[in-house]
mmCIF file of C-alpha atoms and ligand atoms in Angstrom:
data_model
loop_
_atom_site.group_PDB
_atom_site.id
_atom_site.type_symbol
_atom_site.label_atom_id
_atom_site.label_comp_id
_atom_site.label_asym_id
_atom_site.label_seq_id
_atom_site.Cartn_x
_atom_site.Cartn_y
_atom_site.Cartn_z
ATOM 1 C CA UNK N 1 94.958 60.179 110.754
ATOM 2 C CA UNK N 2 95.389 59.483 107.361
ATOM 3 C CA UNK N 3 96.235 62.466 105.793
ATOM 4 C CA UNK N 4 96.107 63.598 101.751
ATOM 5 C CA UNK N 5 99.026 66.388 101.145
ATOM 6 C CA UNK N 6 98.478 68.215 97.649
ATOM 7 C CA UNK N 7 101.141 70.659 96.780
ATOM 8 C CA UNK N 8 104.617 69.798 98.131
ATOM 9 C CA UNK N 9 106.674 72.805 97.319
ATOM 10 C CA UNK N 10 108.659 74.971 99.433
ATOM 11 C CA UNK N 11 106.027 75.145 102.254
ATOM 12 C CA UNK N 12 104.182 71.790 101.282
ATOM 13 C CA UNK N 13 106.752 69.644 101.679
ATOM 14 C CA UNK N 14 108.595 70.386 105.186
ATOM 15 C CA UNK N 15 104.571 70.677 106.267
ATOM 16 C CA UNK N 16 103.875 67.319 105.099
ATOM 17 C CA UNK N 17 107.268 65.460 106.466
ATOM 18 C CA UNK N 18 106.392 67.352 109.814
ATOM 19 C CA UNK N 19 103.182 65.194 109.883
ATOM 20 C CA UNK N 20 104.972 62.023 109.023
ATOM 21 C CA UNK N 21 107.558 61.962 111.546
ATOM 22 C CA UNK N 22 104.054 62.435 114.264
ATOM 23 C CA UNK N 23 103.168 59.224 113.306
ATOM 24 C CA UNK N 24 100.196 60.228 110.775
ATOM 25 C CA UNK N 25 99.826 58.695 107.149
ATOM 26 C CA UNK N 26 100.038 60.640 104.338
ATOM 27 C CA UNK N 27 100.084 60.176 100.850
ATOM 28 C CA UNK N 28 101.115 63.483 98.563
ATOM 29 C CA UNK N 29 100.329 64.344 95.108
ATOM 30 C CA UNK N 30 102.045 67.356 93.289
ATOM 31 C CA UNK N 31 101.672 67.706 89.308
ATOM 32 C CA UNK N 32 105.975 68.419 89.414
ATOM 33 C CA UNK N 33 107.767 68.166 92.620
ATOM 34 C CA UNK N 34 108.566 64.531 94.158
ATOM 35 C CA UNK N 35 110.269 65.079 97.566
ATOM 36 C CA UNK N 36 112.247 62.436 99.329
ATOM 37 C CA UNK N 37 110.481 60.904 102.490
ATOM 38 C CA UNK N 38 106.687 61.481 101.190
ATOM 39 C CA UNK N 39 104.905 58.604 99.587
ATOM 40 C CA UNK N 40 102.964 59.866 96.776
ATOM 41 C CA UNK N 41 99.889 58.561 94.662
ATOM 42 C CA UNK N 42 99.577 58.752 91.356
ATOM 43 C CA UNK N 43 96.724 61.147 91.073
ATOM 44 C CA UNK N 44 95.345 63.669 92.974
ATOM 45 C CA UNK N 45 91.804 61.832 93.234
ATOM 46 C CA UNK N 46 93.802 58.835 94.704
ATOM 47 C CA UNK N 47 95.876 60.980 97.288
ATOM 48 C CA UNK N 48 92.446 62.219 98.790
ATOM 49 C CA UNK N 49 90.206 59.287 98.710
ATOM 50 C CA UNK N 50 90.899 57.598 102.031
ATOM 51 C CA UNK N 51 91.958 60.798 103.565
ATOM 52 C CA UNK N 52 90.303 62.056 107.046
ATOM 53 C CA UNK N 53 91.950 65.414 106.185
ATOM 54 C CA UNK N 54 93.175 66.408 102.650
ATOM 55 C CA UNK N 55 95.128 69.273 103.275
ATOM 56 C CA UNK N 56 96.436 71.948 99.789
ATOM 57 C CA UNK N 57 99.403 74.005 99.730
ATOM 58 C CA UNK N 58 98.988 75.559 96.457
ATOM 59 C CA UNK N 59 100.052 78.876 94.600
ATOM 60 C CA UNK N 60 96.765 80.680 93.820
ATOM 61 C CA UNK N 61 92.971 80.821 94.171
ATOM 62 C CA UNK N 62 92.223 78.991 90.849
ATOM 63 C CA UNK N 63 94.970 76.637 91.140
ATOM 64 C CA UNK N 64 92.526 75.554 94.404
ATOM 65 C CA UNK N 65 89.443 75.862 92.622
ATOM 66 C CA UNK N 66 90.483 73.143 90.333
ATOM 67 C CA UNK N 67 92.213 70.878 92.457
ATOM 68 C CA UNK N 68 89.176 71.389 94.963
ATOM 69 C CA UNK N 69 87.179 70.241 91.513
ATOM 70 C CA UNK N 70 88.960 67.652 90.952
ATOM 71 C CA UNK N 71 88.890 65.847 94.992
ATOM 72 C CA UNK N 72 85.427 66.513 96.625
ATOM 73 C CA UNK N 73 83.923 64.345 94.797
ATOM 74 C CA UNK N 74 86.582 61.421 95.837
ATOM 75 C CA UNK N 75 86.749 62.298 99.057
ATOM 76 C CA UNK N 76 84.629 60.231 101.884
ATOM 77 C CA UNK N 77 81.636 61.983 103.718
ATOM 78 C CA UNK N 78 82.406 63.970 106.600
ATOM 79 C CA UNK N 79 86.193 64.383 105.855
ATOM 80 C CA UNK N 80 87.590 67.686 105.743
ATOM 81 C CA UNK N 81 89.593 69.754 103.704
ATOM 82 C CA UNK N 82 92.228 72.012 104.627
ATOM 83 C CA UNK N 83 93.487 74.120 102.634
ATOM 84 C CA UNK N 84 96.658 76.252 103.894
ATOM 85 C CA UNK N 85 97.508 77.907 100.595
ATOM 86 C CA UNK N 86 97.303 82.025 100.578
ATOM 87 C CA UNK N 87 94.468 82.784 98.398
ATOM 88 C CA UNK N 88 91.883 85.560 97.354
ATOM 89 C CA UNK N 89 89.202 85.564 100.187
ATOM 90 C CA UNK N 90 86.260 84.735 97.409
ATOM 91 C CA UNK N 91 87.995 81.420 96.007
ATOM 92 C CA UNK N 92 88.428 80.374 99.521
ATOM 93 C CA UNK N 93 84.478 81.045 100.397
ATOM 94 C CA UNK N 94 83.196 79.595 97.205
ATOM 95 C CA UNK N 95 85.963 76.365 97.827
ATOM 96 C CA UNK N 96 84.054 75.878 101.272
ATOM 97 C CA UNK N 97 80.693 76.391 100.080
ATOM 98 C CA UNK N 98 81.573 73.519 97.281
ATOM 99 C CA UNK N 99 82.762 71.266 99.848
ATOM 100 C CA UNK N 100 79.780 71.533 102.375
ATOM 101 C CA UNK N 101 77.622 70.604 98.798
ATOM 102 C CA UNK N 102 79.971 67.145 98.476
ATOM 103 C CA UNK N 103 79.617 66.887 102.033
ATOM 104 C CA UNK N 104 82.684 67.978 103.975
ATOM 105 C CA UNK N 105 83.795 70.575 105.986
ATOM 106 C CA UNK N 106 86.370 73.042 104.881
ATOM 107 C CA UNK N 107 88.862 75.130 106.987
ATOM 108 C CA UNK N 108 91.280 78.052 105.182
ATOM 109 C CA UNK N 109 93.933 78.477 107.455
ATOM 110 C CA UNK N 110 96.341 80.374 105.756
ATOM 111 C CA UNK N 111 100.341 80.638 107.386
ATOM 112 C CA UNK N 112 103.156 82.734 108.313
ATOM 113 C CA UNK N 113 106.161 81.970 109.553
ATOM 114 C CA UNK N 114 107.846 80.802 105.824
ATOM 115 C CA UNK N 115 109.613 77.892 104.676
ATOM 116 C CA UNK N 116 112.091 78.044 108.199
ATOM 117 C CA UNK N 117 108.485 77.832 110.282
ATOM 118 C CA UNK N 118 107.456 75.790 107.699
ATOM 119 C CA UNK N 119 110.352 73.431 108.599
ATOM 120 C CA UNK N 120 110.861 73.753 112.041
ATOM 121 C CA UNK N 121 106.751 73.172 112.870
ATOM 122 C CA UNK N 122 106.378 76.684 114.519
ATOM 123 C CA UNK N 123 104.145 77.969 111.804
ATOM 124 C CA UNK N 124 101.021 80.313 112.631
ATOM 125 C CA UNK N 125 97.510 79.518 111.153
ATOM 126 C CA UNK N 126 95.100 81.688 110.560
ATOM 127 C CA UNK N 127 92.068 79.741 110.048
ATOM 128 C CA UNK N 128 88.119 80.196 108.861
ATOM 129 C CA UNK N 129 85.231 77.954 108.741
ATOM 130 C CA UNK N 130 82.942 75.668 111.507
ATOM 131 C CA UNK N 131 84.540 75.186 115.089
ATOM 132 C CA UNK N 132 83.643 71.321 114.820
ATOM 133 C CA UNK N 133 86.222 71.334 111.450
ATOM 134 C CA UNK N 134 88.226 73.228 113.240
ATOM 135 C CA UNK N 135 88.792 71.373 116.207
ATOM 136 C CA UNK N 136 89.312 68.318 113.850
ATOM 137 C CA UNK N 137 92.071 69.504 112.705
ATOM 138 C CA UNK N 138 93.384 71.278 115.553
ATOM 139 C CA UNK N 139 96.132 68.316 116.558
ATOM 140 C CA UNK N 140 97.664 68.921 113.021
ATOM 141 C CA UNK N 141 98.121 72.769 113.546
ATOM 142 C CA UNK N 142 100.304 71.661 117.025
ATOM 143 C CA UNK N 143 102.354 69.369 114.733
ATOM 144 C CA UNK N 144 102.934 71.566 111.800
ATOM 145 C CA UNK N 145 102.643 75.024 113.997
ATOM 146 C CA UNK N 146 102.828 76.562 117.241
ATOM 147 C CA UNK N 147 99.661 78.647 117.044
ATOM 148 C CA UNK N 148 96.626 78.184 115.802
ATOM 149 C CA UNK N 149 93.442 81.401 116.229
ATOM 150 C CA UNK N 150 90.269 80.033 115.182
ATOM 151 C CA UNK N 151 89.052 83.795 112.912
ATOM 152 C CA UNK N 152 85.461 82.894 112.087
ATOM 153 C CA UNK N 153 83.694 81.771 109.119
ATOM 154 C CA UNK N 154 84.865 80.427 106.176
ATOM 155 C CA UNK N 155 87.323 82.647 103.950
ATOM 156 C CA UNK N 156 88.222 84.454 107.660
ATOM 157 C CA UNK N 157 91.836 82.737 107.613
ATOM 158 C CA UNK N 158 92.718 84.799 104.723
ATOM 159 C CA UNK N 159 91.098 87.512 105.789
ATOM 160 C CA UNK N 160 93.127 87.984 108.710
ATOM 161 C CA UNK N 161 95.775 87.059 106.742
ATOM 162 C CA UNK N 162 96.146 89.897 103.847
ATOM 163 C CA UNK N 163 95.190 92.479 106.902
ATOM 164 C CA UNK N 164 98.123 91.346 108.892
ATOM 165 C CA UNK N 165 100.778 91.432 105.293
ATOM 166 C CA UNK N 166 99.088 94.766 104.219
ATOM 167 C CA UNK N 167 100.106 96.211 107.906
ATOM 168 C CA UNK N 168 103.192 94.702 107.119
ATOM 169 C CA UNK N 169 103.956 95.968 103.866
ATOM 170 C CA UNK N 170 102.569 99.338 104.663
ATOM 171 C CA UNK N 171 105.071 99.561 108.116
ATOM 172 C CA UNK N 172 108.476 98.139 106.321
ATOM 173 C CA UNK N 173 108.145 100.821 103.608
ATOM 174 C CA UNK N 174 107.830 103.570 106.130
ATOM 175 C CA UNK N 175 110.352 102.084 108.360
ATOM 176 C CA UNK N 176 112.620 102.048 105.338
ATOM 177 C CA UNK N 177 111.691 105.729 104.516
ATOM 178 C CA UNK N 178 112.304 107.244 107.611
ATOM 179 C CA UNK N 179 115.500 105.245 107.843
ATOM 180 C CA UNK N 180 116.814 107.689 104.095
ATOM 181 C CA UNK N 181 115.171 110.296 105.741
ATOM 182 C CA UNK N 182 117.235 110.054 108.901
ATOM 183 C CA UNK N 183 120.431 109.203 106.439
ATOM 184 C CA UNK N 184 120.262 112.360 104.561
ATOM 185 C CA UNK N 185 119.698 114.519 107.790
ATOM 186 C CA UNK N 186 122.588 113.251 108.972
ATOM 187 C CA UNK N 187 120.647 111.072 111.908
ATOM 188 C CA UNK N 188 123.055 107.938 112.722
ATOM 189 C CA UNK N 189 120.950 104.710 112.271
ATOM 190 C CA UNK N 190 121.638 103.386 115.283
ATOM 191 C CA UNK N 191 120.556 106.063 116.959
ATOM 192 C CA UNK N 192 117.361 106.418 114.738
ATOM 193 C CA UNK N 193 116.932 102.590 115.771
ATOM 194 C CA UNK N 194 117.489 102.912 119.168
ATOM 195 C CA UNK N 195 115.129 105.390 119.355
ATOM 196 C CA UNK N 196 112.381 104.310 117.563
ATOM 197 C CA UNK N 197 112.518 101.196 118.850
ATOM 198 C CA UNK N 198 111.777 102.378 121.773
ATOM 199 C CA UNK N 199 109.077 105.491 121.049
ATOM 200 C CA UNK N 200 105.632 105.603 118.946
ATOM 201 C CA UNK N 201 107.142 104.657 115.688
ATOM 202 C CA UNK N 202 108.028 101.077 116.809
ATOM 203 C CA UNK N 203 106.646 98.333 115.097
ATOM 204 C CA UNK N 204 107.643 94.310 113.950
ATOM 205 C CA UNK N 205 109.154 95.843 111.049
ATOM 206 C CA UNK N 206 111.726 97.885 113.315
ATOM 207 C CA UNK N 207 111.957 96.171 116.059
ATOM 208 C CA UNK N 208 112.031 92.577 114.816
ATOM 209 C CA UNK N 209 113.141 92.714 111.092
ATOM 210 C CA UNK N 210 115.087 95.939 111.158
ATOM 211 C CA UNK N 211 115.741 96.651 107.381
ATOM 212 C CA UNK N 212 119.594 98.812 108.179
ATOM 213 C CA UNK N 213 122.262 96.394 107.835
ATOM 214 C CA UNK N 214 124.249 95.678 111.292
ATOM 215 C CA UNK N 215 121.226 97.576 113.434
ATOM 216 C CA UNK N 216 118.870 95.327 115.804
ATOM 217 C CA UNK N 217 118.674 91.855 116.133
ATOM 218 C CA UNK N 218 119.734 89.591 113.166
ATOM 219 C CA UNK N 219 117.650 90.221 110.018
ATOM 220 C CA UNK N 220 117.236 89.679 106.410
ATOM 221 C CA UNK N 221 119.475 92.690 105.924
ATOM 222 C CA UNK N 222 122.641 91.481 107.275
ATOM 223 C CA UNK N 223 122.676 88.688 104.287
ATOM 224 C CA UNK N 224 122.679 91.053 101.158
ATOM 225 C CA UNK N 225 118.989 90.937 101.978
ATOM 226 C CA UNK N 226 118.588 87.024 101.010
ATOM 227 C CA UNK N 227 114.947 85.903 101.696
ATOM 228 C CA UNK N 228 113.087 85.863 104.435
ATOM 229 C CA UNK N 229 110.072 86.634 102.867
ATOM 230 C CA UNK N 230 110.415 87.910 99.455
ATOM 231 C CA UNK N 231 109.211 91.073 97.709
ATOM 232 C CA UNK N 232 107.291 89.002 95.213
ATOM 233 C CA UNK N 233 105.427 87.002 98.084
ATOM 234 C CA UNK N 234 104.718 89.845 99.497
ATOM 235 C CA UNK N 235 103.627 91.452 96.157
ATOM 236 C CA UNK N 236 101.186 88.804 95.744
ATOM 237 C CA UNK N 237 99.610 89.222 99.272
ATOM 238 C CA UNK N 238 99.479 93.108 99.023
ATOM 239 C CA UNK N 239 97.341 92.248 95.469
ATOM 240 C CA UNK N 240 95.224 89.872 97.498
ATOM 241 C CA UNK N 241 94.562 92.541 99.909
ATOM 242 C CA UNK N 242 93.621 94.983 97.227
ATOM 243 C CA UNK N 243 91.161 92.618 95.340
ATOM 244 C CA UNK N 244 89.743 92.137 98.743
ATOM 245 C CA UNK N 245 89.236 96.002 99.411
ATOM 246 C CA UNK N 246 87.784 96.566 96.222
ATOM 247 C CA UNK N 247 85.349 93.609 96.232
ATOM 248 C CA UNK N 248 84.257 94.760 99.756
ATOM 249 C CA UNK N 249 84.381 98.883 98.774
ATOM 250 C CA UNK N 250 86.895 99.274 101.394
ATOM 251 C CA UNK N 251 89.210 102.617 101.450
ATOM 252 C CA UNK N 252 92.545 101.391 101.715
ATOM 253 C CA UNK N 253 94.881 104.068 100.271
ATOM 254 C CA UNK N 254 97.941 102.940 102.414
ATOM 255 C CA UNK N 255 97.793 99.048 101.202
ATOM 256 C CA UNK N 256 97.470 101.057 97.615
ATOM 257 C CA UNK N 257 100.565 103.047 97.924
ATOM 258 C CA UNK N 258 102.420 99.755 99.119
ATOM 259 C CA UNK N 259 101.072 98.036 96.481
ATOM 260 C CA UNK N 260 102.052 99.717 93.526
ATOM 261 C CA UNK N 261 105.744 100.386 95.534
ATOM 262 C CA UNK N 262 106.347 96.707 95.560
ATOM 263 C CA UNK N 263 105.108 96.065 92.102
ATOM 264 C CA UNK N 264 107.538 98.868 90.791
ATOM 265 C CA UNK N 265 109.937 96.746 92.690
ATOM 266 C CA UNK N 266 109.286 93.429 91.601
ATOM 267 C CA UNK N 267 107.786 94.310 87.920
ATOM 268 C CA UNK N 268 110.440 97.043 87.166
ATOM 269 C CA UNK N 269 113.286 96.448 88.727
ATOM 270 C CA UNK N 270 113.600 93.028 89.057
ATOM 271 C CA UNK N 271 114.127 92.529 92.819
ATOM 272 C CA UNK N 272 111.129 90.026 93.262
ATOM 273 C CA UNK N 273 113.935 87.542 94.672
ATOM 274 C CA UNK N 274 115.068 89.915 97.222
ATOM 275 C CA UNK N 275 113.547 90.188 100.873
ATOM 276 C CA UNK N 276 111.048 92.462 101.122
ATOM 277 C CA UNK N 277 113.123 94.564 103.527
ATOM 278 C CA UNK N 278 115.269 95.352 100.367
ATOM 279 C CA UNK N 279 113.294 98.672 100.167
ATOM 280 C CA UNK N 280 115.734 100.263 102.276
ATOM 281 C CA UNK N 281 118.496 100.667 99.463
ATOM 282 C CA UNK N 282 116.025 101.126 96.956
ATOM 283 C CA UNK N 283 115.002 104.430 98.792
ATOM 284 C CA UNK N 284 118.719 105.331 99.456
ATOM 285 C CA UNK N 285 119.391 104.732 96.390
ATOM 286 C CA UNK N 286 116.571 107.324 95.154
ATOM 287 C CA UNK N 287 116.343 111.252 94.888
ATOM 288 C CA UNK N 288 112.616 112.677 95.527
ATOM 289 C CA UNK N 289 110.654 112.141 92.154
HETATM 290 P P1 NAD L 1 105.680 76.473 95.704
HETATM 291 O O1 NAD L 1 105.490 77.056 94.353
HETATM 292 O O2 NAD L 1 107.047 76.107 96.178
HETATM 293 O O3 NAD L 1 104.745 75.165 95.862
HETATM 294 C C1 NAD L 1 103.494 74.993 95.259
HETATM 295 C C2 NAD L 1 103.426 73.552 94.756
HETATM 296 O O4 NAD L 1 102.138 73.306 94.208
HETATM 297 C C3 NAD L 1 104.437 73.267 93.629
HETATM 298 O O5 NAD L 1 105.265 72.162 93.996
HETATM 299 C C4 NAD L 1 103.557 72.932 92.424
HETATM 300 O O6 NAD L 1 104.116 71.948 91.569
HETATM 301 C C5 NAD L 1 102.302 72.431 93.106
HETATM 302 N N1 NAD L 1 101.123 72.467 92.259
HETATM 303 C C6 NAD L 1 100.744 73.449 91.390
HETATM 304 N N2 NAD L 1 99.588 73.105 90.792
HETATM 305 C C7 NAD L 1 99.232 71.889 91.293
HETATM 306 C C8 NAD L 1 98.146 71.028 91.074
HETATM 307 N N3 NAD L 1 97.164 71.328 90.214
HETATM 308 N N4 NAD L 1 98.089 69.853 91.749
HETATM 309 C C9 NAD L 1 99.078 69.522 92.629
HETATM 310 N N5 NAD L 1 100.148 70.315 92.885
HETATM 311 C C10 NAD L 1 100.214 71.479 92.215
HETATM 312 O O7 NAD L 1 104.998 77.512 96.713
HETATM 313 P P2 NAD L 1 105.210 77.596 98.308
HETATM 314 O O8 NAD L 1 106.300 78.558 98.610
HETATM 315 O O9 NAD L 1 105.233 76.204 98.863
HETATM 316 O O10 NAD L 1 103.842 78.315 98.723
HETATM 317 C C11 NAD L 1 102.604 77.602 98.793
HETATM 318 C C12 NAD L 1 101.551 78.558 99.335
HETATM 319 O O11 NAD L 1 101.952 79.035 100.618
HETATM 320 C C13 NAD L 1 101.319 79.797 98.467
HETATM 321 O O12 NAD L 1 99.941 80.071 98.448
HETATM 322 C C14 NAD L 1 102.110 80.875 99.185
HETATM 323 O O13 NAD L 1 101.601 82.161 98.971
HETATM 324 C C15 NAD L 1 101.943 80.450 100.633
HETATM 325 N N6 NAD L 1 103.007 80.923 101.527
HETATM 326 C C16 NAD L 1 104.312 80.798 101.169
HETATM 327 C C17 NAD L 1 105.312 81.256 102.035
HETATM 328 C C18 NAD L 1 106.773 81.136 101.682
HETATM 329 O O14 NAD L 1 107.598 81.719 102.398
HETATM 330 N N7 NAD L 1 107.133 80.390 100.641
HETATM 331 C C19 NAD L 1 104.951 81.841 103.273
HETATM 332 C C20 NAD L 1 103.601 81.910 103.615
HETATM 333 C C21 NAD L 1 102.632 81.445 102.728
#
């Protein structure tokens, strides 16, 4: 296929580069970053206009809104545009409703998995918008990914994406709680893990991603809680999750709580760079307010 790749940062670029070395063409754009091994064009109209599939990787909802702007109109009839970025659910719906005006078909299909899946082509997409788009650019997920669910309708992908990072959010802070709980009632951590881990409370955030240093498999926490996934990513999905809820007058008072915890965290005390897990010492670290 030829392929269009606009935004080739952290996630962008590995994504595109996996898509190279299949054998597709693809010509980048991004308005700072020029990786090695990705040909770029010199503007972002030029990087989509032959494209069978432009795909974004961009920060935000109106970053996409104006790059989606600026390429519909260049791109050919019937092409499709794939947008993998993690945006609010509305900019994604109202960027697929624009490009079924100009003509194309759009997909949101949001990932996790970070820059290592990102890298290593084991990505998951979670994607929204017509099965015929879809399936179009299904051989691109199995390149760049090693799972692909087809959600729905447009705007679905991220849908299914901020519910999956608010459980998230929502699990590692009470994981991290109950671990200082445990602590100052004189419960040993491994024993708290090896028993939750195994009972009612287990969950990813135990289990896979255990935030206590030296406990469980290999995490985030046994490298001074390097990223992984980072509190500030994570504060910008648990925001996205929020807008969501309040657009749709859902009652989400956990994804609330975790939230404003993170953007205490981030905002306040400066730990945006840290893994997200890094609420473990900030609880321990914490009387009762
Ligand atoms: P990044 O900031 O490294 O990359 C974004 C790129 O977009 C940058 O290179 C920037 O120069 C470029 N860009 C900005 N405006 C542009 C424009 N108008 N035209 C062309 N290029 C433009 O971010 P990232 O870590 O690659 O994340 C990209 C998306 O993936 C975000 O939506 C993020 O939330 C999501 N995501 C990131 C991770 C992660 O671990 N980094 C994990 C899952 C999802």
């Amino acid at each position: 296929m030829n392929i269009g790749f606009i935004g080739l940062g952290n996630m962008g670029a590995p994504m595109a580069r996996n898509l190279i070395a299949a054998g597709h063409h693809v010509t980048g754009f991004d308005t700072a970053a020029n990786p090695d091994g990705i040909p770029c064009a010199a503007s972002v109209q030029e990087a989509a206009r032959d494209a069978d599939v432009v795909i974004t990787m961009l920060p935000n909802g109106d970053i996409l809104r104006a790059v989606a702007a600026d390429i519909h109109p260049a791109m050919r009839n019937g092409s499709v545009h794939l947008d993998c970025s993690t945006v609010d659910v509305a900019s994604a719906r109202d960027v697929a409703q624009a490009a079924e005006t100009a003509g194309l078909s759009a997909v949101d299909a949001p990932v996790s998995g970070g820059i290592g899946g990102a890298t290593n082509g084991t990505l998951t997409f979670m994607a929204g918008g017509d099965a015929r788009a879809f399936e179009t650019v299904s051989p691109l997920f199995d390149i760049m990914g090693q799972k692909a669910v087809h959600c729905g309708d447009a705007g679905n992908g991220q849908a299914a994406k901020i519910c999956n990072n608010m459980i998230l959010g929502v699990t590692m802070i009470a994981t991290c709680e109950a671990f200082v709980l445990a602590d100052k009632l004189g419960l040993d951590r491994q024993a708290m893990f090896d028993v939750v881990s195994t009972s009612s409370g287990y969950s990813w955030s135990m289990n896979a991603y255990c935030p206590a240093p030296g406990i469980g498999p290999q995490s985030p926490a046994d490298n001074d809680y390097q990223p992984g996934f980072a509190a500030a990513l994570m504060l910008k999905d648990l925001n996205l999750s929020q807008m969501a809820a309040q657009a749709a007058d859902a009652d989400t008072p956990m994804g609330q709580a975790a939230r404003d915890l993170y953007a205490q965290f981030v905002e306040e005390d400066g730990m945006g760079d840290k893994d997200f897990s890094a609420m473990l010492p900030r609880f321990a670290a914490r009387s009762r307010p």
